[in-house]
PDB file of C-alpha atoms in Angstrom:
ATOM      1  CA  UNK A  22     -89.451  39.474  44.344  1.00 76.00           C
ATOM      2  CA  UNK A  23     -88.745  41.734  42.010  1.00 78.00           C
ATOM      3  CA  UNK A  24     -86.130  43.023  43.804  1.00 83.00           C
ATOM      4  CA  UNK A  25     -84.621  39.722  43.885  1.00 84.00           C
ATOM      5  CA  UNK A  26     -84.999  38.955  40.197  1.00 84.00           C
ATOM      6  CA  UNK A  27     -82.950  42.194  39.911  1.00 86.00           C
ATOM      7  CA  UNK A  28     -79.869  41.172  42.035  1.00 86.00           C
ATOM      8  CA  UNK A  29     -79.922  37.613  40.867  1.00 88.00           C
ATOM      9  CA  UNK A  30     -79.712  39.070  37.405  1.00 84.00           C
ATOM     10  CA  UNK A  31     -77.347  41.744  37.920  1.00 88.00           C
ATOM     11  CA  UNK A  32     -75.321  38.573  40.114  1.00 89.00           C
ATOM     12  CA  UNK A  33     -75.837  36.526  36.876  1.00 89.00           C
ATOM     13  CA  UNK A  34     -74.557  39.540  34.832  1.00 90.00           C
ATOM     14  CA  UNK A  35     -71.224  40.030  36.549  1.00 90.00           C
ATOM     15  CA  UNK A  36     -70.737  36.408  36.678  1.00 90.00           C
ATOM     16  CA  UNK A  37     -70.723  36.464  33.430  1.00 92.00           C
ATOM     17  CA  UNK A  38     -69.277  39.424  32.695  1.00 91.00           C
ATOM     18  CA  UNK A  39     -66.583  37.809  35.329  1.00 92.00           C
ATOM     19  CA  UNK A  40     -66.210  34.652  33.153  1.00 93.00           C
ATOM     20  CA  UNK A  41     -66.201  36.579  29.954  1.00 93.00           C
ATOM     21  CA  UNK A  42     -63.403  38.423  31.193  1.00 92.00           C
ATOM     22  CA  UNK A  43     -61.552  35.131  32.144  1.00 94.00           C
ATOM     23  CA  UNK A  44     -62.473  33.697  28.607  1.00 94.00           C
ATOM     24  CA  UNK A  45     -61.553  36.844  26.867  1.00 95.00           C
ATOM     25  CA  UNK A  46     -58.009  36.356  28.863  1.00 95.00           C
ATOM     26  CA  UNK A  47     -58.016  32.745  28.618  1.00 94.00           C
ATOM     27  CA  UNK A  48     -58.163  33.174  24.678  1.00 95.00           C
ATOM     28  CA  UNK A  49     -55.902  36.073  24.906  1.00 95.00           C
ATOM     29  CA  UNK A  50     -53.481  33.123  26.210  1.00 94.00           C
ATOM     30  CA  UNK A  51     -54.472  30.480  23.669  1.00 95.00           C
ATOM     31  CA  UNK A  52     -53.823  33.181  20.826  1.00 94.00           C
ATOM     32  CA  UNK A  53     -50.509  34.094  22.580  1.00 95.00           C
ATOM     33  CA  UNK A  54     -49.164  30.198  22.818  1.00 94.00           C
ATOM     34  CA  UNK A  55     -51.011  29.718  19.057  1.00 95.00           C
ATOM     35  CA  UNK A  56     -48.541  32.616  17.781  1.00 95.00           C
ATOM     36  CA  UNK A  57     -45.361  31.071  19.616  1.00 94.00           C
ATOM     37  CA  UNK A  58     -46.323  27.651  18.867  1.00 94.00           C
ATOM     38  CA  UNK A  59     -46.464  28.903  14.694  1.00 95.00           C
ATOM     39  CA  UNK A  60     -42.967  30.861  15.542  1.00 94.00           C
ATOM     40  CA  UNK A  61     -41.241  27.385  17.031  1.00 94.00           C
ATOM     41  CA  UNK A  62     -42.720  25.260  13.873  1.00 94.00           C
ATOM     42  CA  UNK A  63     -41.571  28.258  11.628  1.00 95.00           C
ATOM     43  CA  UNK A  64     -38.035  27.805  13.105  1.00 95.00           C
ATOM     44  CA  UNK A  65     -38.265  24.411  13.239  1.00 95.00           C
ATOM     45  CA  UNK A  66     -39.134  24.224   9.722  1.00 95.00           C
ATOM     46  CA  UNK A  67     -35.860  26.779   9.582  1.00 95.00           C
ATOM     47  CA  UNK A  68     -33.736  23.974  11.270  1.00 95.00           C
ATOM     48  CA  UNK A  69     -35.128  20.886   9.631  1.00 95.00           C
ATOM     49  CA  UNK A  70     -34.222  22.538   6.176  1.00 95.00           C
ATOM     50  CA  UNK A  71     -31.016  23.624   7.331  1.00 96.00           C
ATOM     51  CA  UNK A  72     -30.511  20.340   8.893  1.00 95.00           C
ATOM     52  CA  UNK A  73     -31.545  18.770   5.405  1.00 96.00           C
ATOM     53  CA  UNK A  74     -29.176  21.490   3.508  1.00 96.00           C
ATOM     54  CA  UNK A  75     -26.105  20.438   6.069  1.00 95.00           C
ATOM     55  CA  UNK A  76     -27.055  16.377   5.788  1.00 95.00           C
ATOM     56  CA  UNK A  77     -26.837  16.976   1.387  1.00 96.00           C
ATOM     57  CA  UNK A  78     -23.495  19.093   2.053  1.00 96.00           C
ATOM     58  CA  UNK A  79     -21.829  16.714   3.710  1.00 96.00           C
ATOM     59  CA  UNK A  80     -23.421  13.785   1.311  1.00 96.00           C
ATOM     60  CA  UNK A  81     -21.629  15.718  -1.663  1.00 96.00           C
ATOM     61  CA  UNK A  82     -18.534  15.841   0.612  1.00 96.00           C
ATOM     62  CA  UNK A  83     -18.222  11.956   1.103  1.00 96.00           C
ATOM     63  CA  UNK A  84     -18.786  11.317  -2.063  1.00 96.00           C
ATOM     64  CA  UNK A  85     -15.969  14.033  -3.357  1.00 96.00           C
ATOM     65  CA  UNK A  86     -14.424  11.926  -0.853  1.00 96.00           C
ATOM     66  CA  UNK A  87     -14.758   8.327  -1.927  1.00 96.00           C
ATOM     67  CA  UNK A  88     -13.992   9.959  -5.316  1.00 97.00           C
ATOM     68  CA  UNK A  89     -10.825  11.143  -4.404  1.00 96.00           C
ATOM     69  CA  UNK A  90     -10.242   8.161  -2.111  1.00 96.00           C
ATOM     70  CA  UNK A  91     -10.719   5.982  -5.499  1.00 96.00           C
ATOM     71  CA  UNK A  92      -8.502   8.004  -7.532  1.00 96.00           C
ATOM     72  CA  UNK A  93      -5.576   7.670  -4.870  1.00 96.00           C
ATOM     73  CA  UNK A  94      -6.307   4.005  -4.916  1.00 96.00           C
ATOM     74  CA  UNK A  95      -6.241   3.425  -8.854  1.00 97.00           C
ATOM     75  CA  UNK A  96      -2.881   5.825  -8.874  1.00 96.00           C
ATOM     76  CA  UNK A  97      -0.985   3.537  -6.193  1.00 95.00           C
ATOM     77  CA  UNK A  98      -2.132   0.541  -7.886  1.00 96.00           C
ATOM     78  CA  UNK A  99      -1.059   2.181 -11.433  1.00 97.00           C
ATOM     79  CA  UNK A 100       1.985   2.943  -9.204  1.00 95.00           C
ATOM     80  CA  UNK A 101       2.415  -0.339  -7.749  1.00 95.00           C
ATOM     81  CA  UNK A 102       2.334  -2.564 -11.081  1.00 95.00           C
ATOM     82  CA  UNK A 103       4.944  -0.124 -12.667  1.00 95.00           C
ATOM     83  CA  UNK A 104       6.868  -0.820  -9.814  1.00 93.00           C
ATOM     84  CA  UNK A 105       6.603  -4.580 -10.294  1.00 93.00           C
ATOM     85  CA  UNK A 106       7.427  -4.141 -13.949  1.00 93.00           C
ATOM     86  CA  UNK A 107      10.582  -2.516 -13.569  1.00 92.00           C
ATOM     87  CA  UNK A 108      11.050  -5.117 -11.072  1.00 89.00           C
ATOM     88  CA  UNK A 109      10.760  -8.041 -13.336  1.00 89.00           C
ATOM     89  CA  UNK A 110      12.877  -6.009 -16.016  1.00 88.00           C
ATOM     90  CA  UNK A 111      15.750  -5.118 -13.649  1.00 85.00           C
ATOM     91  CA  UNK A 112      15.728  -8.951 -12.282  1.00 85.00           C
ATOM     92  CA  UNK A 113      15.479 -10.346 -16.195  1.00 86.00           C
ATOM     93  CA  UNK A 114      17.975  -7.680 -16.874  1.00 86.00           C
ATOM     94  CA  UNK A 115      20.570  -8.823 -14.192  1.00 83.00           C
ATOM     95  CA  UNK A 116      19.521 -12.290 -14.957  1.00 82.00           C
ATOM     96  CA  UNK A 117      21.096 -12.079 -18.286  1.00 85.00           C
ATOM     97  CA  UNK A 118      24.154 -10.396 -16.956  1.00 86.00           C
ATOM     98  CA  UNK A 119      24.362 -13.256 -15.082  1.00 86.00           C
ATOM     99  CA  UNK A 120      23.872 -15.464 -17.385  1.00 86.00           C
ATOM    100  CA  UNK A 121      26.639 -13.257 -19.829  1.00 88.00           C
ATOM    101  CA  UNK A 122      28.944 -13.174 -16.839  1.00 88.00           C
ATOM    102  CA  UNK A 123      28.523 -17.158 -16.160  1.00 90.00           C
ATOM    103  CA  UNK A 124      29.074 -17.997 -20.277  1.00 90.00           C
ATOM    104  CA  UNK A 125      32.373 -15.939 -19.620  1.00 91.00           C
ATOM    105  CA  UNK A 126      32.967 -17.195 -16.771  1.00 90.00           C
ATOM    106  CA  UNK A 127      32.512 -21.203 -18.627  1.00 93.00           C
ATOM    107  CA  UNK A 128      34.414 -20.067 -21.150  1.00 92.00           C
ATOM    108  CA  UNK A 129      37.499 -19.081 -19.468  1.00 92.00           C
ATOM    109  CA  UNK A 130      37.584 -22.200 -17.586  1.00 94.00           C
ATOM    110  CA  UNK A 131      37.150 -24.380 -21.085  1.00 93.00           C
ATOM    111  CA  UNK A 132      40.582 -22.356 -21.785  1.00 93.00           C
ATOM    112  CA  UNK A 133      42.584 -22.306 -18.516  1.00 93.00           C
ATOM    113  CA  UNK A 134      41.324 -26.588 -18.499  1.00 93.00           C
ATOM    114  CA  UNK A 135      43.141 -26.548 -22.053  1.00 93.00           C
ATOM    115  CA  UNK A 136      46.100 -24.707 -20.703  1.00 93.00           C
ATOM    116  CA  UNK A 137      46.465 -26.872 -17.525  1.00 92.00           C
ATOM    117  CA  UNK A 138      46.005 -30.023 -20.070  1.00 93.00           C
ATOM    118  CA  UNK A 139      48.895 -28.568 -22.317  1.00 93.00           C
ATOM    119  CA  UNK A 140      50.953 -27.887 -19.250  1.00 92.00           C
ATOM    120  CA  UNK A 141      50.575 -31.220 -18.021  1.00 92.00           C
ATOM    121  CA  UNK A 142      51.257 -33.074 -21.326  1.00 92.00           C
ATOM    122  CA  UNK A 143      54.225 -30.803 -21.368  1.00 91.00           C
ATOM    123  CA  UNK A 144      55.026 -31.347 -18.067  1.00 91.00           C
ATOM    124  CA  UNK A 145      54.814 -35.521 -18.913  1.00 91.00           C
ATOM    125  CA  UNK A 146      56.785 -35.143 -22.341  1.00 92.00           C
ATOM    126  CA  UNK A 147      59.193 -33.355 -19.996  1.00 93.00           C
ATOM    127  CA  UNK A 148      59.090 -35.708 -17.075  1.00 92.00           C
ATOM    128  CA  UNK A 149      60.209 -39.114 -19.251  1.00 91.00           C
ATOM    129  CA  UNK A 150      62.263 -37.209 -21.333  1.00 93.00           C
ATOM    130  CA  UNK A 151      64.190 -37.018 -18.066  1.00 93.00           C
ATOM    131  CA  UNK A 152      63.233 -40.392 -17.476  1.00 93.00           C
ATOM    132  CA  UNK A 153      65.059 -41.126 -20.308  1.00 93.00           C
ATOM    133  CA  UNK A 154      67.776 -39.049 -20.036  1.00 91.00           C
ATOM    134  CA  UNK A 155      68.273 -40.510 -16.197  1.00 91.00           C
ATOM    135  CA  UNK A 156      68.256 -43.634 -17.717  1.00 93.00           C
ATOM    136  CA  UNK A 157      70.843 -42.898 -19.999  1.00 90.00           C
ATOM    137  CA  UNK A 158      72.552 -41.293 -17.301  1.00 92.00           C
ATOM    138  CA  UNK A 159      72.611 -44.203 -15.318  1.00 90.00           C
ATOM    139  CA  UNK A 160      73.493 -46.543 -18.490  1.00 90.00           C
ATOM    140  CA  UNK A 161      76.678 -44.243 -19.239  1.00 89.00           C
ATOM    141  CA  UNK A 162      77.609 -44.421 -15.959  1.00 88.00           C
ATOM    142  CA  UNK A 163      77.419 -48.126 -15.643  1.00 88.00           C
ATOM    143  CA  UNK A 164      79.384 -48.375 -18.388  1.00 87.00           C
ATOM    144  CA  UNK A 165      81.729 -45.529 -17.287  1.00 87.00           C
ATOM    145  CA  UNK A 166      82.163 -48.028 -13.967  1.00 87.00           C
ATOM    146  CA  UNK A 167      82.745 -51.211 -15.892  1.00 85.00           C
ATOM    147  CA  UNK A 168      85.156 -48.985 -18.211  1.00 85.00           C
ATOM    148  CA  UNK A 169      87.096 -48.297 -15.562  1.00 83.00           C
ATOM    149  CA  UNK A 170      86.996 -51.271 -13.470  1.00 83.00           C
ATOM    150  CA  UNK A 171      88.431 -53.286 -16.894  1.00 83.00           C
ATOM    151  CA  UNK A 172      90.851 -50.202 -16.763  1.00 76.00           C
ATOM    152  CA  UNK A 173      92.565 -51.219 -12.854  1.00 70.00           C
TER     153      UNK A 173
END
């Protein structure tokens, strides 16, 4: 009995020895996936803050870029309503030269209506002073006929 005592311990012994051995390897493992899994969260905590650093660069970008974007916008619309000034001032400015151009233009009409008035006045003083002159025309030469009919 002894004897058996003996085996079954020395059995019991490498048994455990044998499962020792697999939890001594087992924990080897653990400790060798512990140390990778701290060297993935150590460069994931690498990536997350240069994922953090990229996300604030390009943040300060967009909003040099809106900045910019703004600028651009206020200098065409600066741009734009000097445009439309100089607009208005060349179309008032040719306005008035119009309106210059069209007095002149009034006024030299006034004068050639005055000038075609005289003319025709002069024309109608002219016309029955040859009326009159036909007239007397035609009376001398009545007379010249009756002169010299009385003269046969």
């Amino acid at each position: 009995r002894v004897a058996d005592l003996e085996g079954a311990l020395k059995a019991s012994k490498e048994d455990a020895s044998s499962q020792l051995d697999q939890m001594k390897q087992e924990l080897t493992d653990t400790s060798s996936l512990l140390e990778e899994s701290k060297r993935s969260a150590a460069q994931a905590e690498v990536a997350v803050a240069a994922a953090a650093a990229a996300e604030k660069e390009l943040q300060t970008q967009r909003e040099a870029n809106e900045a910019a974007l703004q600028s651009l916008q206020e200098q065409h619309q600066k741009e734009i309503d000097d445009l439309e000034s100089k607009y208005s001032d060349g179309v008032a400015s040719v306005g008035r030269e119009k309106d210059e151009e069209v007095l002149g233009l009034r006024d030299r009409v006034a004068d050639l209506e005055g000038a075609l008035k005289a003319s025709k006045e002069d024309a109608s003083s002219q016309l029955d002073q040859m009326k009159q002159e036909l007239t007397d025309t035609s009376s001398l030469l009545e007379e010249s006929k009756r002169s010299a009919a009385q003269a046969e």
